Short mmCIF file of C-alpha atoms and ligand atoms in Angstrom, two decimals:
data_model
loop_
_atom_site.label_atom_id
_atom_site.label_comp_id
_atom_site.label_asym_id
_atom_site.label_seq_id
_atom_site.Cartn_x
_atom_site.Cartn_y
_atom_site.Cartn_z
CA MET A 10 131.66 306.33 -110.90
CA LYS A 11 130.57 303.72 -113.33
CA ILE A 12 127.94 306.04 -114.74
CA ALA A 13 130.48 308.90 -115.09
CA LEU A 14 132.85 306.65 -117.00
CA THR A 15 130.10 305.58 -119.34
CA ALA A 16 129.20 309.21 -119.99
CA ALA A 17 132.83 310.08 -120.74
CA ALA A 18 133.10 307.10 -123.07
CA LEU A 19 129.96 308.19 -124.86
CA LEU A 20 131.28 311.73 -125.20
CA LEU A 21 134.54 310.40 -126.60
CA ALA A 22 132.69 308.20 -129.04
CA SER A 23 130.51 311.08 -130.22
CA THR A 24 133.57 313.37 -130.63
CA ALA A 25 135.35 310.69 -132.62
CA SER A 26 132.36 310.21 -134.91
CA ALA A 27 131.81 313.94 -135.52
CA LYS A 28 132.68 314.78 -139.09
CA THR A 29 134.92 317.81 -139.36
CA VAL A 30 135.74 319.68 -142.58
CA VAL A 31 138.23 322.54 -142.77
CA VAL A 32 137.85 325.06 -145.60
CA THR A 33 140.66 327.50 -146.38
CA ALA A 34 140.89 330.18 -149.09
CA ASP A 35 142.70 333.42 -149.90
CA ARG A 36 139.84 335.75 -149.01
CA MET A 37 136.35 335.69 -147.50
CA VAL A 38 133.53 338.19 -147.91
CA ASP A 39 132.18 338.70 -144.40
CA VAL A 40 128.67 339.80 -145.37
CA LEU A 41 127.81 340.87 -141.80
CA SER A 42 130.67 343.40 -141.49
CA GLY A 43 130.93 344.10 -145.20
CA LYS A 44 134.69 343.54 -144.97
CA MET A 45 137.07 341.22 -146.77
CA VAL A 46 138.82 338.75 -144.43
CA GLU A 47 142.31 337.53 -145.50
CA GLN A 48 143.32 333.82 -145.22
CA PRO A 49 140.06 332.54 -143.73
CA VAL A 50 139.97 329.11 -142.04
CA VAL A 51 136.46 327.77 -141.55
CA VAL A 52 135.91 324.66 -139.44
CA ILE A 53 132.66 322.80 -140.06
CA THR A 54 131.54 320.09 -137.66
CA ASP A 55 128.63 317.87 -138.53
CA GLY A 56 127.41 320.33 -141.15
CA ARG A 57 127.53 323.48 -139.02
CA ILE A 58 130.28 326.09 -138.71
CA ALA A 59 132.25 325.57 -135.50
CA SER A 60 134.82 328.37 -135.99
CA VAL A 61 135.90 331.06 -138.46
CA VAL A 62 139.28 332.73 -138.09
CA SER A 63 141.77 334.63 -140.18
CA ALA A 64 144.98 332.56 -140.28
CA GLY A 65 147.06 335.75 -140.34
CA THR A 66 145.86 336.96 -136.97
CA GLN A 67 144.61 333.88 -135.08
CA ARG A 68 145.70 330.27 -134.88
CA PRO A 69 142.80 328.04 -135.89
CA PHE A 70 142.10 324.90 -133.95
CA ILE A 71 141.96 322.05 -136.46
CA PRO A 72 140.87 318.69 -135.08
CA GLU A 73 142.99 315.73 -136.07
CA GLY A 74 141.69 313.72 -138.98
CA ALA A 75 139.66 316.64 -140.34
CA GLU A 76 138.88 316.58 -144.05
CA ARG A 77 140.37 319.55 -145.87
CA ILE A 78 138.98 321.65 -148.69
CA ASP A 79 141.78 324.04 -149.58
CA LEU A 80 140.85 326.68 -152.11
CA PRO A 81 144.06 328.62 -152.88
CA GLY A 82 143.53 331.77 -154.91
CA LYS A 83 139.78 331.75 -154.28
CA THR A 84 137.38 334.08 -152.54
CA ILE A 85 134.71 332.41 -150.40
CA LEU A 86 131.21 333.68 -149.60
CA PRO A 87 128.17 332.26 -147.87
CA GLY A 88 125.97 330.05 -150.02
CA LEU A 89 123.50 332.22 -151.92
CA ILE A 90 119.76 332.38 -151.33
CA ASP A 91 117.15 333.00 -154.04
CA MET A 92 113.86 334.01 -152.40
CA HIS A 93 111.70 333.46 -155.47
CA VAL A 94 112.07 330.51 -157.80
CA HIS A 95 109.73 327.99 -159.42
CA LEU A 96 111.74 324.77 -159.54
CA GLY A 97 109.15 323.05 -161.78
CA GLY A 98 109.16 325.97 -164.20
CA THR A 99 110.79 325.27 -167.59
CA PRO A 100 111.26 328.46 -169.63
CA LEU A 101 111.45 326.55 -172.92
CA VAL A 102 107.88 325.34 -172.50
CA GLN A 103 105.57 328.38 -172.26
CA GLY A 104 102.02 329.35 -173.18
CA TYR A 105 99.94 326.71 -174.96
CA ARG A 106 103.05 324.60 -175.57
CA ALA A 107 102.64 323.38 -171.97
CA LEU A 108 99.44 321.55 -173.07
CA GLU A 109 101.57 319.17 -175.19
CA TYR A 110 103.19 317.78 -172.05
CA THR A 111 101.71 315.44 -169.50
CA ASP A 112 100.70 316.62 -166.01
CA SER A 113 103.83 315.40 -164.20
CA PHE A 114 106.25 317.03 -166.66
CA ASN A 115 106.92 320.01 -164.35
CA THR A 116 107.49 317.67 -161.43
CA VAL A 117 110.11 315.65 -163.32
CA MET A 118 111.87 318.77 -164.61
CA ALA A 119 112.18 320.11 -161.09
CA VAL A 120 114.89 317.49 -160.40
CA PRO A 121 117.54 318.82 -162.88
CA ASN A 122 116.42 322.38 -162.17
CA ALA A 123 117.17 321.99 -158.45
CA GLU A 124 120.62 320.57 -159.26
CA ALA A 125 121.41 323.41 -161.65
CA THR A 126 120.41 325.91 -158.98
CA LEU A 127 122.66 324.32 -156.37
CA LYS A 128 125.65 324.13 -158.73
CA ALA A 129 125.25 327.86 -159.48
CA GLY A 130 125.94 328.52 -155.79
CA PHE A 131 122.36 328.82 -154.50
CA THR A 132 122.26 326.60 -151.43
CA THR A 133 118.84 327.81 -150.27
CA VAL A 134 115.73 328.77 -152.24
CA ARG A 135 112.12 329.62 -151.63
CA SER A 136 109.93 327.83 -154.12
CA LEU A 137 107.03 330.27 -154.53
CA GLY A 138 104.48 328.21 -156.36
CA ASP A 139 104.88 324.78 -157.98
CA TYR A 140 102.53 322.16 -159.34
CA ASP A 141 101.77 318.80 -157.83
CA TYR A 142 103.60 319.49 -154.53
CA ALA A 143 106.82 318.95 -156.49
CA ASP A 144 108.66 321.39 -154.19
CA VAL A 145 107.71 319.35 -151.09
CA ALA A 146 108.80 316.07 -152.73
CA LEU A 147 112.08 317.69 -153.78
CA GLN A 148 112.66 319.13 -150.32
CA GLN A 149 112.22 315.66 -148.83
CA ALA A 150 114.42 313.96 -151.43
CA ILE A 151 117.19 316.56 -151.04
CA ASP A 152 117.09 316.73 -147.24
CA ASP A 153 117.27 312.94 -147.02
CA GLY A 154 120.19 312.74 -149.45
CA PHE A 155 118.47 311.09 -152.41
CA LEU A 156 118.96 314.05 -154.80
CA PRO A 157 121.32 316.99 -155.09
CA GLY A 158 119.75 320.39 -154.62
CA PRO A 159 119.41 323.44 -152.39
CA ARG A 160 117.61 323.73 -149.06
CA ILE A 161 114.02 324.41 -150.10
CA VAL A 162 111.31 326.43 -148.40
CA PRO A 163 108.23 325.25 -150.31
CA ALA A 164 105.03 327.24 -150.84
CA THR A 165 103.26 324.45 -152.79
CA TYR A 166 100.41 326.17 -154.65
CA ALA A 167 100.13 329.97 -154.60
CA LEU A 168 96.93 331.19 -152.98
CA GLY A 169 94.87 333.50 -155.14
CA ALA A 170 91.47 334.62 -156.37
CA THR A 171 89.23 332.88 -158.94
CA GLY A 172 90.44 334.01 -162.37
CA GLY A 173 93.41 335.69 -160.80
CA HIS A 174 97.09 335.47 -161.72
CA CYS A 175 97.54 332.18 -159.84
CA ASP A 176 94.41 330.42 -161.11
CA GLU A 177 94.36 328.27 -164.27
CA ASN A 178 93.26 330.63 -167.05
CA THR A 179 94.69 329.00 -170.19
CA ASN A 180 91.93 326.51 -171.01
CA ARG A 181 88.72 327.17 -172.96
CA PRO A 182 85.55 327.27 -170.77
CA SER A 183 84.54 323.64 -171.47
CA ASP A 184 87.94 322.48 -170.20
CA ALA A 185 88.05 325.05 -167.39
CA LYS A 186 90.17 324.18 -164.38
CA THR A 187 90.59 325.77 -160.98
CA SER A 188 93.98 325.86 -159.31
CA PRO A 189 94.10 324.01 -155.98
CA GLY A 190 95.36 327.32 -154.52
CA VAL A 191 92.18 329.34 -155.27
CA ALA A 192 90.25 330.82 -152.35
CA ASP A 193 87.76 333.71 -152.31
CA GLY A 194 86.76 335.59 -149.17
CA PRO A 195 88.59 335.73 -145.81
CA GLU A 196 87.16 332.50 -144.36
CA ALA A 197 88.03 330.52 -147.48
CA VAL A 198 91.49 332.05 -147.35
CA ARG A 199 91.88 330.95 -143.71
CA ALA A 200 90.93 327.36 -144.62
CA LYS A 201 93.23 327.37 -147.68
CA VAL A 202 96.27 328.54 -145.66
CA ARG A 203 95.66 325.71 -143.20
CA GLU A 204 95.27 323.23 -146.03
CA LEU A 205 98.48 324.28 -147.79
CA ARG A 206 100.37 324.10 -144.48
CA LYS A 207 98.96 320.62 -143.94
CA LEU A 208 100.14 319.52 -147.41
CA GLY A 209 103.69 320.75 -146.89
CA ALA A 210 103.85 324.51 -147.38
CA ARG A 211 106.47 326.22 -145.16
CA VAL A 212 105.94 329.70 -146.61
CA LEU A 213 102.65 331.18 -147.84
CA LYS A 214 102.57 332.72 -151.35
CA VAL A 215 99.58 334.88 -152.24
CA CYS A 216 98.75 336.59 -155.54
CA ALA A 217 97.72 340.10 -154.61
CA THR A 218 97.54 341.47 -158.18
CA GLY A 219 97.40 340.33 -161.76
CA GLY A 220 100.60 339.20 -163.44
CA VAL A 221 102.69 339.17 -166.58
CA PHE A 222 102.58 335.47 -167.41
CA SER A 223 98.87 334.75 -166.83
CA ARG A 224 96.05 335.16 -169.33
CA ASN A 225 93.42 337.87 -168.90
CA THR A 226 94.96 339.50 -165.85
CA ASP A 227 96.19 343.06 -165.52
CA PRO A 228 99.43 343.32 -163.53
CA GLY A 229 98.37 346.69 -162.21
CA ALA A 230 95.03 345.49 -160.85
CA GLN A 231 94.56 344.32 -157.26
CA GLN A 232 93.03 340.82 -157.06
CA MET A 233 92.80 340.10 -153.33
CA THR A 234 91.08 342.46 -150.88
CA TYR A 235 92.87 343.89 -147.86
CA GLU A 236 90.69 341.62 -145.67
CA GLU A 237 91.79 338.52 -147.59
CA LEU A 238 95.45 339.54 -147.47
CA LYS A 239 95.24 340.31 -143.75
CA MET A 240 93.66 336.91 -143.09
CA ALA A 241 96.40 335.21 -145.17
CA ALA A 242 99.23 336.98 -143.32
CA ASP A 243 97.73 336.45 -139.86
CA GLU A 244 96.93 332.82 -140.45
CA ALA A 245 100.38 332.12 -141.90
CA HIS A 246 102.05 333.82 -138.97
CA MET A 247 99.92 331.93 -136.45
CA LEU A 248 101.08 328.66 -138.10
CA GLY A 249 104.72 329.75 -137.96
CA MET A 250 105.08 330.60 -141.67
CA LYS A 251 106.34 333.75 -143.35
CA SER A 252 104.25 335.12 -146.21
CA ALA A 253 105.13 336.42 -149.70
CA ALA A 254 102.87 338.37 -151.97
CA HIS A 255 103.14 338.47 -155.77
CA ALA A 256 102.27 342.14 -156.39
CA HIS A 257 102.90 344.42 -159.40
CA GLY A 258 100.28 347.16 -158.98
CA ALA A 259 100.71 350.02 -156.45
CA ASP A 260 97.41 349.41 -154.66
CA GLY A 261 97.91 345.66 -154.28
CA ILE A 262 101.47 346.29 -153.03
CA LYS A 263 100.25 348.73 -150.38
CA ALA A 264 97.35 346.49 -149.30
CA ALA A 265 99.79 343.59 -148.89
CA ILE A 266 102.24 345.71 -146.88
CA ARG A 267 99.46 347.05 -144.64
CA ALA A 268 98.11 343.50 -144.20
CA GLY A 269 101.48 342.46 -142.73
CA ILE A 270 102.80 340.28 -145.61
CA ASP A 271 106.52 339.77 -145.04
CA THR A 272 107.94 340.01 -148.58
CA ILE A 273 106.59 341.70 -151.70
CA GLU A 274 107.54 339.99 -154.96
CA HIS A 275 107.99 341.85 -158.33
CA VAL A 276 107.04 345.23 -156.75
CA SER A 277 106.89 346.69 -160.29
CA PHE A 278 104.59 349.73 -159.91
CA ILE A 279 105.37 350.62 -156.27
CA ASP A 280 104.83 354.34 -155.62
CA ASP A 281 106.46 356.67 -153.11
CA GLU A 282 103.85 355.94 -150.48
CA GLY A 283 104.46 352.18 -150.96
CA ILE A 284 108.23 352.61 -150.46
CA ARG A 285 107.57 354.68 -147.33
CA LEU A 286 105.11 352.09 -145.98
CA ALA A 287 107.54 349.20 -146.68
CA LYS A 288 110.27 351.02 -144.74
CA GLU A 289 107.90 351.77 -141.89
CA LYS A 290 106.65 348.18 -141.60
CA GLY A 291 110.03 346.58 -142.29
CA THR A 292 108.62 344.75 -145.34
CA TRP A 293 111.17 343.15 -147.63
CA LEU A 294 111.04 344.02 -151.34
CA GLY A 295 112.06 341.43 -153.98
CA PHE A 296 112.33 343.07 -157.40
CA ASP A 297 113.02 340.42 -160.12
CA VAL A 298 115.03 342.82 -162.28
CA TYR A 299 117.04 340.32 -164.34
CA ASN A 300 114.49 338.17 -166.23
CA THR A 301 113.11 340.88 -168.58
CA GLU A 302 116.06 340.46 -171.06
CA TYR A 303 115.55 336.71 -171.21
CA THR A 304 111.80 336.91 -171.77
CA LEU A 305 112.06 339.61 -174.44
CA SER A 306 114.84 337.88 -176.39
CA GLU A 307 113.79 334.18 -176.05
CA GLY A 308 110.13 334.33 -175.00
CA GLU A 309 108.49 334.27 -178.39
CA ALA A 310 110.51 331.23 -179.51
CA ASN A 311 109.59 329.46 -176.23
CA GLY A 312 105.87 329.91 -176.82
CA VAL A 313 105.20 332.94 -174.56
CA LEU A 314 101.90 334.41 -175.72
CA PRO A 315 101.90 337.91 -177.37
CA GLU A 316 99.72 339.17 -174.52
CA ASN A 317 102.40 338.18 -171.99
CA LEU A 318 105.28 339.63 -174.00
CA GLU A 319 103.42 342.91 -174.27
CA LYS A 320 102.91 342.96 -170.50
CA GLU A 321 106.60 342.23 -169.88
CA ARG A 322 107.56 345.19 -172.08
CA ARG A 323 105.20 347.41 -170.09
CA VAL A 324 106.40 346.19 -166.68
CA GLY A 325 110.17 345.70 -167.15
CA THR A 326 111.30 349.30 -167.57
CA ILE A 327 109.12 350.80 -164.86
CA GLN A 328 110.11 348.01 -162.44
CA ARG A 329 113.80 348.95 -162.81
CA GLU A 330 113.08 352.67 -162.33
CA ASN A 331 111.17 351.86 -159.16
CA PHE A 332 113.92 349.48 -158.00
CA ALA A 333 116.38 352.43 -158.31
CA LYS A 334 113.99 354.61 -156.26
CA ALA A 335 113.64 351.96 -153.56
CA ALA A 336 117.44 351.44 -153.51
CA LYS A 337 117.96 355.19 -153.05
CA ALA A 338 115.38 355.23 -150.25
CA GLU A 339 117.27 352.32 -148.59
CA ALA A 340 114.23 350.08 -148.50
CA LYS A 341 114.90 346.54 -147.25
CA MET A 342 115.70 344.32 -150.24
CA ILE A 343 115.91 340.61 -150.92
CA PHE A 344 117.11 338.60 -153.92
CA SER A 345 114.06 337.33 -155.81
CA THR A 346 114.61 336.30 -159.42
CA ASP A 347 111.52 334.32 -160.45
CA GLY A 348 113.81 331.50 -161.59
CA GLY A 349 111.99 329.28 -164.03
CA ILE A 350 110.91 332.26 -166.13
CA TYR A 351 114.58 332.13 -167.30
CA PRO A 352 116.75 328.96 -167.15
CA HIS A 353 117.58 327.73 -163.62
CA GLY A 354 121.22 328.26 -162.74
CA LEU A 355 121.48 331.75 -164.26
CA ASN A 356 120.11 333.29 -161.03
CA ALA A 357 123.32 335.19 -160.24
CA ARG A 358 122.95 337.35 -163.35
CA GLN A 359 120.58 339.49 -161.34
CA PHE A 360 123.44 340.86 -159.13
CA ALA A 361 124.90 342.96 -161.93
CA VAL A 362 121.45 344.39 -162.78
CA MET A 363 120.92 345.33 -159.15
CA VAL A 364 124.25 347.16 -159.07
CA ARG A 365 123.53 348.86 -162.41
CA PHE A 366 120.32 350.24 -160.93
CA GLY A 367 121.63 351.53 -157.62
CA LEU A 368 122.85 348.99 -155.05
CA SER A 369 126.51 348.71 -154.08
CA PRO A 370 128.03 345.23 -154.61
CA ILE A 371 127.93 344.42 -150.88
CA GLN A 372 124.28 345.58 -150.69
CA ALA A 373 123.45 343.33 -153.66
CA ILE A 374 125.28 340.38 -152.08
CA ARG A 375 123.45 340.92 -148.78
CA THR A 376 120.06 340.68 -150.57
CA ALA A 377 120.97 337.03 -151.32
CA THR A 378 122.69 336.28 -147.99
CA SER A 379 122.15 338.03 -144.67
CA ASN A 380 118.98 339.89 -145.71
CA ALA A 381 117.42 336.80 -147.24
CA ALA A 382 118.23 334.79 -144.09
CA GLN A 383 116.44 337.39 -141.95
CA ALA A 384 113.45 337.42 -144.28
CA LEU A 385 113.26 333.64 -143.99
CA GLY A 386 113.58 333.80 -140.22
CA TRP A 387 116.63 331.53 -140.71
CA GLU A 388 119.33 334.01 -139.55
CA LYS A 389 120.78 331.40 -137.18
CA ASP A 390 121.08 328.85 -140.01
CA VAL A 391 122.05 330.46 -143.33
CA GLY A 392 123.16 333.75 -144.92
CA ALA A 393 126.66 334.19 -143.45
CA ILE A 394 129.88 332.31 -142.81
CA ALA A 395 129.46 332.50 -139.05
CA VAL A 396 129.57 330.17 -136.08
CA GLY A 397 126.47 328.04 -135.65
CA ARG A 398 125.18 328.40 -139.23
CA TYR A 399 125.25 325.63 -141.80
CA GLY A 400 128.55 325.12 -143.63
CA ASP A 401 127.12 326.53 -146.87
CA ILE A 402 129.98 328.14 -148.75
CA ILE A 403 130.77 329.07 -152.35
CA ALA A 404 134.09 329.96 -153.95
CA ILE A 405 134.79 332.21 -156.85
CA GLU A 406 137.81 333.89 -158.55
CA GLY A 407 138.44 337.58 -157.83
CA ASP A 408 136.82 340.28 -155.79
CA PRO A 409 133.00 340.41 -156.00
CA LEU A 410 133.02 343.70 -154.06
CA ALA A 411 134.71 345.22 -157.12
CA ASP A 412 132.85 343.22 -159.79
CA VAL A 413 129.66 341.55 -158.60
CA SER A 414 129.24 339.70 -161.93
CA LEU A 415 132.02 337.36 -160.81
CA LEU A 416 129.29 335.57 -158.87
CA GLU A 417 127.96 334.27 -162.22
CA LYS A 418 130.82 331.80 -162.27
CA VAL A 419 130.91 329.76 -159.05
CA ASP A 420 133.79 327.25 -158.99
CA VAL A 421 133.06 325.38 -155.79
CA VAL A 422 129.90 324.82 -153.80
CA ILE A 423 129.89 323.38 -150.28
CA LYS A 424 126.54 322.58 -148.66
CA GLY A 425 126.45 321.58 -144.99
CA GLY A 426 130.19 320.91 -145.15
CA GLU A 427 129.87 318.59 -148.19
CA ARG A 428 131.50 319.55 -151.42
CA VAL A 429 129.01 319.44 -154.27
CA ASN A 430 130.07 317.47 -157.31
CA GLN A 431 130.34 320.06 -160.11
CA ASP A 432 131.19 317.54 -162.91
CA ARG A 433 127.93 315.70 -163.44
ZN1 ZN B 128 107.08 333.79 -159.59
#
């Protein structure tokens, strides 16, 4: 009896200390059903969603003493997810201009960049390649409440070939450097995946082809063999990590898909066979279709090298044509913007480009919510306003299913049931 009483007292105490937040609004986009829900009432207990009802049809249970976040006139959606950002990337410092700054510059800049990303409504991001383990430090600082920012899935350094897109190719030979992510040959790749995991990586990023922003690499050319990619994907999966491949060229894209890589990033020159393969294997495609405008209008002033601008011109148009093809073929899509190539916080500008090139607004919204959550393997945690998931919610004016560009202006951000301060 005594024990039972103690247990009851403990239960009471824990109920009393549970923090409950109630969010109400005019409308909610239910990304899972694709429908608009009127008068939503969302109850968040200790950071996770405990119930979601429509006040018109059901009576919500609101615990006494609950904190209220009433958002009259607003439409709420799940917190957005960008599957490809570089939080340490600062678009104003490109090309050789980066050599004027000290080594930890990118690490320091990652702090305001993470905050800008969160305030723009992105409550979860994958950091697909950062210097100095900045993404791991940020993840720790944010998760432990020292800094504002999104939930971060860090890749640390991108794994790639010697002289490839993710190596250090800017210096002259006498100052040559090798990226800590470089590995050549399957066994070296195996060891590198284990090392990155040990140093904090929670997703593996590989560079399967050349890229736009590196020196002396051809975006169309494959840079990792099928055997290396297969080793990378298998080793990541064994360690419980998803894998992402930077891939522009058609051959590198197909090799990465066949190797079992989970998400293909950029996807610029994908051909019909690649689209068919991606559908067959269930591979997610992350076309970064927004940043071309920014690079072509601001890049030169920011120090982007002529070689890189020329490559962007070559890649941008074809990438959008192939995005339209993949959209028509109903390939599985995620929201990957390459944030850091353009200023952090403008991520949502990609929605309108996705709609312009063939997705419906709800399809575009799903790339950054329910689809992204699945691709992360976090479908129980993020990507929808649904029971059990984190209380990650954004509020905007108007109907994003009619005009998806409304997502570019997020008025309120709630992460884990906590309202984010938008004033600072
Ligand atoms: Zn990138």
